PDB file of C-alpha atoms in Angstrom:
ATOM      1  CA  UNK A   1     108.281  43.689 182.223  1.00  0.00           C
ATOM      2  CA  UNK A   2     110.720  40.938 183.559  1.00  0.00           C
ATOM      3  CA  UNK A   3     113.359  39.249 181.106  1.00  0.00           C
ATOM      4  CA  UNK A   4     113.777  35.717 180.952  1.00  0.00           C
ATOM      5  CA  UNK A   5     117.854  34.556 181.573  1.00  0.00           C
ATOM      6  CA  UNK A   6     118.961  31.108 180.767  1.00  0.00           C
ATOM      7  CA  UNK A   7     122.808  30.417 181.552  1.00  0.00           C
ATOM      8  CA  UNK A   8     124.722  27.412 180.620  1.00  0.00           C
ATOM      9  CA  UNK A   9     127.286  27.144 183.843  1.00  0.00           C
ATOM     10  CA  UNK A  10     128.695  24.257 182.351  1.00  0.00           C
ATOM     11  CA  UNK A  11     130.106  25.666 179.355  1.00  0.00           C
ATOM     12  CA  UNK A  12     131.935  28.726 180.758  1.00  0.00           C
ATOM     13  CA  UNK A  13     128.122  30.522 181.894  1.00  0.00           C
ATOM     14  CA  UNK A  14     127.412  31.693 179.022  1.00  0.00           C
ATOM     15  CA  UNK A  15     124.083  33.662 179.035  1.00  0.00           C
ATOM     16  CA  UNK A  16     121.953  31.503 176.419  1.00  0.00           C
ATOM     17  CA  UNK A  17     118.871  33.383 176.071  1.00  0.00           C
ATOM     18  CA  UNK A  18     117.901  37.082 177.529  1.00  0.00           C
ATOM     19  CA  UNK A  19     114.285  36.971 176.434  1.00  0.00           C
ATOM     20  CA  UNK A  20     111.511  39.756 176.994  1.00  0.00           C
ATOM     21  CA  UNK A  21     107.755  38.690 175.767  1.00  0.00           C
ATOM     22  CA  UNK A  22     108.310  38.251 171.555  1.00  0.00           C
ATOM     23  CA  UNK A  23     111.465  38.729 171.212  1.00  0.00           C
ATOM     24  CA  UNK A  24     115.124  37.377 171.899  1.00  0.00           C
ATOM     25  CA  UNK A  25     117.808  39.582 172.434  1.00  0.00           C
ATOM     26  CA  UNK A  26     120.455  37.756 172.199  1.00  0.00           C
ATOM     27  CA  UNK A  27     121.993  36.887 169.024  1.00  0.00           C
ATOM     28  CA  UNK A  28     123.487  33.348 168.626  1.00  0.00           C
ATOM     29  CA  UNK A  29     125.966  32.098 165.812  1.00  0.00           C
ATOM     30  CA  UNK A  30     126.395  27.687 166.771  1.00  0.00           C
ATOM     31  CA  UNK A  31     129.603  26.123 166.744  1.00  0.00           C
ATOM     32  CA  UNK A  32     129.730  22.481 167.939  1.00  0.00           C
ATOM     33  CA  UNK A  33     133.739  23.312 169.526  1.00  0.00           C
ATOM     34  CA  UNK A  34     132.068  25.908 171.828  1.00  0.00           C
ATOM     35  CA  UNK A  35     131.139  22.473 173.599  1.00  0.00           C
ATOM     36  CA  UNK A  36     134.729  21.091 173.787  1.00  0.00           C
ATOM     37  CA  UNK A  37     136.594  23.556 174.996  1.00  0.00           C
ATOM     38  CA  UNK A  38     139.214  23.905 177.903  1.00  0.00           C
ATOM     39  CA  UNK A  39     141.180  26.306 179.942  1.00  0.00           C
ATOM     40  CA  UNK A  40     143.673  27.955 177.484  1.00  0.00           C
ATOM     41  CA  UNK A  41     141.379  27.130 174.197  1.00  0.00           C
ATOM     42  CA  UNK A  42     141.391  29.824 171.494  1.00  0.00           C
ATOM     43  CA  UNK A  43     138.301  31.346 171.577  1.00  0.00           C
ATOM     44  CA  UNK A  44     135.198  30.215 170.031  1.00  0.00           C
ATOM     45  CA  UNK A  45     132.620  32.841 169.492  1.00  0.00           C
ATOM     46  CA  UNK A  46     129.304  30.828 169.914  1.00  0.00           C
ATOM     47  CA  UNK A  47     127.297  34.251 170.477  1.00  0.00           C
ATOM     48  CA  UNK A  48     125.022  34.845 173.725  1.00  0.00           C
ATOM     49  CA  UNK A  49     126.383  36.785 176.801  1.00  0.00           C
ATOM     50  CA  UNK A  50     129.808  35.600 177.855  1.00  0.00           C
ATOM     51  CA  UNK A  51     131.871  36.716 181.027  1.00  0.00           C
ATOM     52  CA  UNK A  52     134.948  37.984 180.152  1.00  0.00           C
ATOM     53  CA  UNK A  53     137.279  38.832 183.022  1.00  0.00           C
ATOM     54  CA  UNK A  54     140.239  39.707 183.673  1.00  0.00           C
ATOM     55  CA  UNK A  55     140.292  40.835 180.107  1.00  0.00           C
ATOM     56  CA  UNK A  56     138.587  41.180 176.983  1.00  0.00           C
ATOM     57  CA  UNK A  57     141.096  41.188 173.930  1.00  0.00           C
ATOM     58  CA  UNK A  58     144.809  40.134 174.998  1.00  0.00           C
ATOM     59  CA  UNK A  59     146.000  36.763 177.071  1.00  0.00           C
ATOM     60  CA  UNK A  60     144.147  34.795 177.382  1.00  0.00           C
ATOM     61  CA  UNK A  61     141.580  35.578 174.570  1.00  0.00           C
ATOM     62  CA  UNK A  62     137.776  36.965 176.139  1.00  0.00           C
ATOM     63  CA  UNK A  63     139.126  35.966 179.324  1.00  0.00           C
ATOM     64  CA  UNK A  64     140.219  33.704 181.794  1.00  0.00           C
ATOM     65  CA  UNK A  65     136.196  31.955 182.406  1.00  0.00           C
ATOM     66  CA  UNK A  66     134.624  31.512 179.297  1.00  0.00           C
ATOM     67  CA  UNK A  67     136.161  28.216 178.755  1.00  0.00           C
ATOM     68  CA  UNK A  68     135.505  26.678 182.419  1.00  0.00           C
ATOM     69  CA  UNK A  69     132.915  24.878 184.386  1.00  0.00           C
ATOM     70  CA  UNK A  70     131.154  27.196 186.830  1.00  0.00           C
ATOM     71  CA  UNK A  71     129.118  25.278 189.766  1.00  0.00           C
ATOM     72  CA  UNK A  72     125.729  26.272 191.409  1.00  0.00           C
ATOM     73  CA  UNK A  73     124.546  26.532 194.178  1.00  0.00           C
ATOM     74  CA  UNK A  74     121.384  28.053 195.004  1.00  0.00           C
ATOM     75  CA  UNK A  75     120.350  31.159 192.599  1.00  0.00           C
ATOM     76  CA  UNK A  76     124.466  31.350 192.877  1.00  0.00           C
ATOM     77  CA  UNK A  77     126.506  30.785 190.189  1.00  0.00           C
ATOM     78  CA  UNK A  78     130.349  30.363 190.912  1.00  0.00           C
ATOM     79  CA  UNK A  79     134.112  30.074 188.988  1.00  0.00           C
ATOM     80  CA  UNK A  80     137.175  29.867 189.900  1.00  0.00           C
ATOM     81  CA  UNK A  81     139.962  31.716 187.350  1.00  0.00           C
ATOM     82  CA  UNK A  82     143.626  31.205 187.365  1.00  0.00           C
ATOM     83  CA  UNK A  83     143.787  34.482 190.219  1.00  0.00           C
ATOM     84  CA  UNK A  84     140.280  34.907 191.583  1.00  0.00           C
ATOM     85  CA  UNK A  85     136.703  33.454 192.033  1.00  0.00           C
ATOM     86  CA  UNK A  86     133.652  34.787 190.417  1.00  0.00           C
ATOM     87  CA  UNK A  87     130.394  34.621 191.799  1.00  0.00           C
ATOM     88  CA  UNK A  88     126.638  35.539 190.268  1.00  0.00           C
ATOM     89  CA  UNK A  89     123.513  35.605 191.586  1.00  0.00           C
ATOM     90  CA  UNK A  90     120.971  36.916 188.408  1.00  0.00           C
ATOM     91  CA  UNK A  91     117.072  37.420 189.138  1.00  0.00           C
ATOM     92  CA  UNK A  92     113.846  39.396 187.648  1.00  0.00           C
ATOM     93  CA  UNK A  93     112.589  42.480 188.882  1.00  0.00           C
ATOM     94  CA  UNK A  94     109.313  44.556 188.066  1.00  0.00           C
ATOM     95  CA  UNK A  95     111.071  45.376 184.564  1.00  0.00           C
ATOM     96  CA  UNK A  96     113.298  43.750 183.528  1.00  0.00           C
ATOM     97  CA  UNK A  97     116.644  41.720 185.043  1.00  0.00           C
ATOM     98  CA  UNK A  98     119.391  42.218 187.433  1.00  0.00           C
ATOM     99  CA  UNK A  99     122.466  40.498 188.187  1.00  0.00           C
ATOM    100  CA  UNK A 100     125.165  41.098 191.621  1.00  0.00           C
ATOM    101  CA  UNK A 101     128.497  39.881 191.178  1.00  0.00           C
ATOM    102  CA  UNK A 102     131.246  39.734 193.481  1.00  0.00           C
ATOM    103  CA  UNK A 103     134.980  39.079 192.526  1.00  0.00           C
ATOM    104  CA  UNK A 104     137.091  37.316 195.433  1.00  0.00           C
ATOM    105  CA  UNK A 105     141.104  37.859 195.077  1.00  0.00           C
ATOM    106  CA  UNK A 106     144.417  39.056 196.665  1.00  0.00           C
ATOM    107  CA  UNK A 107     144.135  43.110 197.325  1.00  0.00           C
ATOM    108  CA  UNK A 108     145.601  45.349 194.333  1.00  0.00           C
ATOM    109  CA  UNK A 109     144.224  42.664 191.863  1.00  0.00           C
ATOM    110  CA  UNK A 110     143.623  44.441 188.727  1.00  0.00           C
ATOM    111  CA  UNK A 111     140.991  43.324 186.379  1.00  0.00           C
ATOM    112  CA  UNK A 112     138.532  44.419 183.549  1.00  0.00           C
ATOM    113  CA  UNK A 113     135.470  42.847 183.407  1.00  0.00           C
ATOM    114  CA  UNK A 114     132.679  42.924 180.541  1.00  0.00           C
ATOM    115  CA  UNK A 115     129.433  41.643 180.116  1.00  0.00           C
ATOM    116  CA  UNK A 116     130.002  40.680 176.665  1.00  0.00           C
ATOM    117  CA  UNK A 117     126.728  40.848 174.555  1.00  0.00           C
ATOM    118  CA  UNK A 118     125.987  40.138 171.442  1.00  0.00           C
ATOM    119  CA  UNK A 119     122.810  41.094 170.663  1.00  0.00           C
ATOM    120  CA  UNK A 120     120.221  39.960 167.630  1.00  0.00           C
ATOM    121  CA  UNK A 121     119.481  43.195 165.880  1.00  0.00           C
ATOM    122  CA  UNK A 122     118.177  44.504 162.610  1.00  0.00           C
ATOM    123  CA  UNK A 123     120.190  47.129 160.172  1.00  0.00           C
ATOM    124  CA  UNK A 124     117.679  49.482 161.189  1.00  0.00           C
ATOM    125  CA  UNK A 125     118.615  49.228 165.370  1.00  0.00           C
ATOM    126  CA  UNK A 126     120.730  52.410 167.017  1.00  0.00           C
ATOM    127  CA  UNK A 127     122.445  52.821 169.966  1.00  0.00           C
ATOM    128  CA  UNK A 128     122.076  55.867 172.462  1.00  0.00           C
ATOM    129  CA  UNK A 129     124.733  56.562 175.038  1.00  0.00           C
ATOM    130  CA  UNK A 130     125.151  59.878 176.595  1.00  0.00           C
ATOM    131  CA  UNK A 131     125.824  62.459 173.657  1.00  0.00           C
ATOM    132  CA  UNK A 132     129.815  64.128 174.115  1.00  0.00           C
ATOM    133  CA  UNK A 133     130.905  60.802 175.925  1.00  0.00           C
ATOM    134  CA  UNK A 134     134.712  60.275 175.551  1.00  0.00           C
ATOM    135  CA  UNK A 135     135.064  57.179 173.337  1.00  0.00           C
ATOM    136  CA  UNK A 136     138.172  55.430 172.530  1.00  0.00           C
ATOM    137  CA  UNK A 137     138.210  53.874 168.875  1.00  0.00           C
ATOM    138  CA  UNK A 138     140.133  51.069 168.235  1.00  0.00           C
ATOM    139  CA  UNK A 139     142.964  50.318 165.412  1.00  0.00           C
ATOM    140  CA  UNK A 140     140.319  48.219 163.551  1.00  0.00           C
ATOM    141  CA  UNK A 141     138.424  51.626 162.590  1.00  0.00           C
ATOM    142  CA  UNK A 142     141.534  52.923 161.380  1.00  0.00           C
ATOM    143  CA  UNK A 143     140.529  53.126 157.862  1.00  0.00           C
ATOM    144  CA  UNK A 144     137.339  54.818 158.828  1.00  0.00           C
ATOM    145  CA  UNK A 145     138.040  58.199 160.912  1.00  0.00           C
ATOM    146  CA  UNK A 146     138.946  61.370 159.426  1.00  0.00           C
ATOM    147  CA  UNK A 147     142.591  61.805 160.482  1.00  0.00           C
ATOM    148  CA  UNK A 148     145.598  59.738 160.360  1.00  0.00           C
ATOM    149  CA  UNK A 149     146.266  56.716 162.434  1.00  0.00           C
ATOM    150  CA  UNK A 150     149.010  57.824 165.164  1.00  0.00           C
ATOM    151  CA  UNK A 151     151.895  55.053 164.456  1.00  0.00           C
ATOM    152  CA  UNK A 152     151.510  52.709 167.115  1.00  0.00           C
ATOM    153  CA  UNK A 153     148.692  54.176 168.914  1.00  0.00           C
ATOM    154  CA  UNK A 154     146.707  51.654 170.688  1.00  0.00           C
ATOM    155  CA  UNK A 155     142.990  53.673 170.560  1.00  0.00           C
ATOM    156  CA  UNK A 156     142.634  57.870 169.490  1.00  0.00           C
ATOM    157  CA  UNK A 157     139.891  59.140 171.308  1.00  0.00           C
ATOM    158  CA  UNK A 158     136.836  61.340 170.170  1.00  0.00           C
ATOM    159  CA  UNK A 159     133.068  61.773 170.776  1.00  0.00           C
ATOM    160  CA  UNK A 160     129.704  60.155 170.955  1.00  0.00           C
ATOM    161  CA  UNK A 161     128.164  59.721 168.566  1.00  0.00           C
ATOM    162  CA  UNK A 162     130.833  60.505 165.681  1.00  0.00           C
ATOM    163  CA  UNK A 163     134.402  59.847 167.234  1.00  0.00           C
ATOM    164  CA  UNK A 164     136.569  61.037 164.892  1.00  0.00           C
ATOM    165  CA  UNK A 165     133.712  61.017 161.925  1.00  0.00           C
ATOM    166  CA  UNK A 166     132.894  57.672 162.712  1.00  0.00           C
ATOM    167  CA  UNK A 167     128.865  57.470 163.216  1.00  0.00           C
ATOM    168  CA  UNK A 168     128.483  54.522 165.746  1.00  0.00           C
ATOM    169  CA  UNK A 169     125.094  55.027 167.170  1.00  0.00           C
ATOM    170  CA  UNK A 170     123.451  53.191 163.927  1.00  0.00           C
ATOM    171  CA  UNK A 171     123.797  49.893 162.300  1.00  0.00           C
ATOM    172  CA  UNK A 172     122.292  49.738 159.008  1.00  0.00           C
ATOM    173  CA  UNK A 173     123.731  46.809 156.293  1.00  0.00           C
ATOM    174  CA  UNK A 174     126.924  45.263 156.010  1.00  0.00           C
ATOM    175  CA  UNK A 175     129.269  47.123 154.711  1.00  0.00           C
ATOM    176  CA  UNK A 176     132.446  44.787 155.430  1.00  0.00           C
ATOM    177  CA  UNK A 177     133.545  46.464 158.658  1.00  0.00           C
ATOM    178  CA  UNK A 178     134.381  45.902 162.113  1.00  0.00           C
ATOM    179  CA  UNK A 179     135.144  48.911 164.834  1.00  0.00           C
ATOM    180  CA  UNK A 180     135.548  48.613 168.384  1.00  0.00           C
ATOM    181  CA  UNK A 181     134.923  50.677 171.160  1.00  0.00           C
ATOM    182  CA  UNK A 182     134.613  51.819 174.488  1.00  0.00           C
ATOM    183  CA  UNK A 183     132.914  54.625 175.757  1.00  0.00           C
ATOM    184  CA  UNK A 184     133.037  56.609 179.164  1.00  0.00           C
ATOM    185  CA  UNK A 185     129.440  56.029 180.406  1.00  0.00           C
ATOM    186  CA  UNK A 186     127.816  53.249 182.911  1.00  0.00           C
ATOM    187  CA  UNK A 187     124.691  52.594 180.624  1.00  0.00           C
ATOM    188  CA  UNK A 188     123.554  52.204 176.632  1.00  0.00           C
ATOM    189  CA  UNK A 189     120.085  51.799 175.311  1.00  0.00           C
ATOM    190  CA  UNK A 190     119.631  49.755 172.513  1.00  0.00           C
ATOM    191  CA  UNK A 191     116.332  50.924 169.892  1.00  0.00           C
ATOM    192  CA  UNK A 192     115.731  48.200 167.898  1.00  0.00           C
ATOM    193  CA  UNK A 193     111.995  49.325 165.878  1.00  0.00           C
ATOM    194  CA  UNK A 194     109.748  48.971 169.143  1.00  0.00           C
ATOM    195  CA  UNK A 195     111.932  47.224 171.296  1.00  0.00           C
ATOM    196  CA  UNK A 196     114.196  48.582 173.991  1.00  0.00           C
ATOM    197  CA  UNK A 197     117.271  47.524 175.338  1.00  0.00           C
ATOM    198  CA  UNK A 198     119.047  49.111 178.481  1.00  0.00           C
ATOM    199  CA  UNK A 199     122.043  47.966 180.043  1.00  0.00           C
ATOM    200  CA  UNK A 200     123.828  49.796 182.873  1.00  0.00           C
ATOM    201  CA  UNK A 201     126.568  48.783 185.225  1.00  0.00           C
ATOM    202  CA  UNK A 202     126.654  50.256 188.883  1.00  0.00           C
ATOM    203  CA  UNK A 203     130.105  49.811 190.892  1.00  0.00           C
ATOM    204  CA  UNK A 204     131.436  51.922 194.113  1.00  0.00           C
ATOM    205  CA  UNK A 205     135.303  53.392 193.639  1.00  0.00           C
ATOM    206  CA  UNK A 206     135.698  51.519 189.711  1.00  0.00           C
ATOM    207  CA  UNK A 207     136.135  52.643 186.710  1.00  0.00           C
ATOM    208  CA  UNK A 208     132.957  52.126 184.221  1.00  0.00           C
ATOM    209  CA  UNK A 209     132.551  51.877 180.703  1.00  0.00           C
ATOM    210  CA  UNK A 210     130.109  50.652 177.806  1.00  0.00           C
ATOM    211  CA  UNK A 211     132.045  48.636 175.008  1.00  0.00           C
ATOM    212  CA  UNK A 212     131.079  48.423 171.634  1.00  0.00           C
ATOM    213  CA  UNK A 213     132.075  45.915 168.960  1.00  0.00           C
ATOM    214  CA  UNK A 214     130.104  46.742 165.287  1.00  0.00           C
ATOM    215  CA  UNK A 215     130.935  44.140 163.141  1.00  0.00           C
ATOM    216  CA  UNK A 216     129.060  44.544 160.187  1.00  0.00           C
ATOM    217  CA  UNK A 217     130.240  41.455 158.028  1.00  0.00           C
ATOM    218  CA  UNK A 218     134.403  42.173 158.914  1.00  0.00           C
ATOM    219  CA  UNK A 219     135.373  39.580 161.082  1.00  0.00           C
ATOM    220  CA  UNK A 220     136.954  37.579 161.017  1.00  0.00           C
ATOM    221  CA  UNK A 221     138.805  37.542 157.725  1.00  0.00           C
ATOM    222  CA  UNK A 222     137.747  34.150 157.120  1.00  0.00           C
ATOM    223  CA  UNK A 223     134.583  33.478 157.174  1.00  0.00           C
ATOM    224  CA  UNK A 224     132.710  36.841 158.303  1.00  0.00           C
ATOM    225  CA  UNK A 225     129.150  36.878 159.967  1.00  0.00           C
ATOM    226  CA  UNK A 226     127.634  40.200 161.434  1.00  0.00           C
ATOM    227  CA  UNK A 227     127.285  41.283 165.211  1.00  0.00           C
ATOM    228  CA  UNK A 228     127.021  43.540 167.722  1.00  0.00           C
ATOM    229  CA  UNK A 229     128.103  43.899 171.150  1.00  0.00           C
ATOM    230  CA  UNK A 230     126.705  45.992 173.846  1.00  0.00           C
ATOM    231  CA  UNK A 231     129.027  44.792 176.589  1.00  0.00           C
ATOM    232  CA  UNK A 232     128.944  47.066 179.811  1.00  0.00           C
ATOM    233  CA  UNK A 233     132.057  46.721 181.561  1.00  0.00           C
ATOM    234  CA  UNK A 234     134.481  47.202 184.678  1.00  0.00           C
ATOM    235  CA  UNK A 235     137.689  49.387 182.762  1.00  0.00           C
ATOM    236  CA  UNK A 236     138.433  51.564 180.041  1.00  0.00           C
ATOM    237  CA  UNK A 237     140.070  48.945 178.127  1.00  0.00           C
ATOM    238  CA  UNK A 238     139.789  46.023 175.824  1.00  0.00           C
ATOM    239  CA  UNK A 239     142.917  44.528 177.092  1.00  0.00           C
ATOM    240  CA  UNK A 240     144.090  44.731 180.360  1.00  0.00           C
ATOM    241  CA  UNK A 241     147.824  45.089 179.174  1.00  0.00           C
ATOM    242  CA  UNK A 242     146.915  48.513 177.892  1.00  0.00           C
ATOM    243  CA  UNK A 243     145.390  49.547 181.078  1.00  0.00           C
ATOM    244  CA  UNK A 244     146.422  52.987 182.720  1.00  0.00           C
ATOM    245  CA  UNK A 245     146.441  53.508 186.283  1.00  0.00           C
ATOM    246  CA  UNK A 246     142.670  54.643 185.953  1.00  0.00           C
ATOM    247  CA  UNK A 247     141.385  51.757 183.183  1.00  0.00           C
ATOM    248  CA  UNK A 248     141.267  49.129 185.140  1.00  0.00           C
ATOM    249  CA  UNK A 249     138.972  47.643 188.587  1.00  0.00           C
ATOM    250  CA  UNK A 250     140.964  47.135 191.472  1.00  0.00           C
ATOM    251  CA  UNK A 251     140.765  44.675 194.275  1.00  0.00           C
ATOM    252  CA  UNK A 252     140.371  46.808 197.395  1.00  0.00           C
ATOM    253  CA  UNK A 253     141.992  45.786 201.108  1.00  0.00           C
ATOM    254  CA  UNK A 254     138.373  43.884 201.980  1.00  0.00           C
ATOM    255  CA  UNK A 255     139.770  41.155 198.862  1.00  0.00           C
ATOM    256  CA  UNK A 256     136.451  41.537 197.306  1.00  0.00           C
ATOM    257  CA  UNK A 257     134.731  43.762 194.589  1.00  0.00           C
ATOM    258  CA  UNK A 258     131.077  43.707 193.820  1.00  0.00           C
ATOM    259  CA  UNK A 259     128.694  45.330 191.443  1.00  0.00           C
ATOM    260  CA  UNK A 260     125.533  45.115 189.313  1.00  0.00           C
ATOM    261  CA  UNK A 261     124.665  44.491 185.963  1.00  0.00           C
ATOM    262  CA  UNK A 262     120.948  45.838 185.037  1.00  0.00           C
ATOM    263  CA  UNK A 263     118.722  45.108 182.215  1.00  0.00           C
ATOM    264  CA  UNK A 264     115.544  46.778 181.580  1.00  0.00           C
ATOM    265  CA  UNK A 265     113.000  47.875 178.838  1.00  0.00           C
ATOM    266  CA  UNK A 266     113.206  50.888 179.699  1.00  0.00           C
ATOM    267  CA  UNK A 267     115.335  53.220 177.543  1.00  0.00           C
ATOM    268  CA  UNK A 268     117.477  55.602 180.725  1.00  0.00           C
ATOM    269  CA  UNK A 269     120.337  57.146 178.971  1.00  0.00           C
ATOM    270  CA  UNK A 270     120.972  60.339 179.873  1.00  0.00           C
TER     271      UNK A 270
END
């Protein structure tokens, strides 16, 4: 069945509501700042889908968009970063949602891009990706795997659904953690009692990934709330600093790269 997509262009298109018949997916935590804000703000995490591109964690903070006007024109959504324009055209389909994207720069560009989800799930919601996947854990899970941290070791890498004993394919209560990850696979399903979730991202010659961000009441420090993120992505990695010559999307000679984001109810992990 289709899903219903509201964006808010002028604050930094943010997806507002991804809604299938009953039921919102997309989990939303209000902060009157998320209003306010301008190129080079510190984030503020206001829940929905955001756009983060041309990084996730690093400078500047969920990206280089989140915190400008985009401008419309059509079913075409449009914004211009500090390097590069971004353009979106999002529309239903028999079940579910799609949405093309095409990112305009100089050739060798190098970017990551994620479609940064948080969705509104219960304790009892799990998360399928394909079983074996390499997935990179992040320093934040330290204190959870079953090995030493390597001193200085941005990720350690293990996999689905247990990367290095760390069971990340369920929820359940909060327990006062956080982990992040990323995963080598294109598409995760999200089970959440009779709802399904499934995200995929399809790109030519780029590097594809599914990241993951369980916060289960550990962030931030101050003040901690629970979510989840389900954000398929262009890269390997959260921050673009850290990228290898394979982790990151790369401008090709035509100055363009495009790909799709889809959303169905259909659960397709493989």
């Amino acid at each position: 069945m289709p899903l219903d997509i509201v964006t808010d262009p002028r604050h930094g298109g943010r997806w507002t509501s991804l809604a299938a018949p009953g039921r919102e997916w997309l989990w939303h935590r209000p902060d009157p700042e998320r209003q306010r804000v301008l190129p080079g703000a510190a984030f503020v995490d206001a829940g929905g889908l955001e756009e983060c591109v041309p990084t996730v964690r690093g400078t500047p903070d969920h990206g280089d968009v989140w915190s400008r006007s985009w401008t419309r024109d059509g079913a075409t959504e449009s914004v211009r970063g500090a390097d590069f324009i971004l353009s979106r055209t999002i529309r239903a389909t028999a079940d579910g949602a799609e949405a093309d994207y095409v990112l305009a720069a100089e050739p060798g560009f190098r970017f990551v891009w994620a479609a940064h989800a948080l969705l509104d799930l219960s304790a009892d919601a799990t998360l399928h990706l394909p079983d074996g996947a390499p997935t990179r854990l992040y320093p934040e899970a330290a204190p959870l795997v079953d090995r030493p941290w390597p001193d200085g070791a941005p990720w350690i890498s293990g996999a689905w659904p247990a990367p290095c004993g760390v069971p990340l394919d369920r929820l359940g209560p909060d327990d006062g953690t956080a982990v992040g990850a990323v995963v080598d696979a294109r598409q995760a399903c999200v089970h959440d009692g009779p709802d399904r979730l499934n995200l995929a991202v399809h790109a030519e010659g780029q590097p594809l990934s599914v990241a993951l961000w369980r916060n289960l009441g550990g962030f931030p420090e101050a003040g901690p709330y629970r979510s989840t993120g389900v954000e398929p992505m262009l890269g390997r990695v959260f921050d673009l600093a850290e990228a290898g010559p394979d982790d990151a999307a790369r401008v090709p000679a035509s100055g363009e790269v495009r790909w799709r984001l889809t959303l169905t109810s259909a659960c397709r992990c493989r």
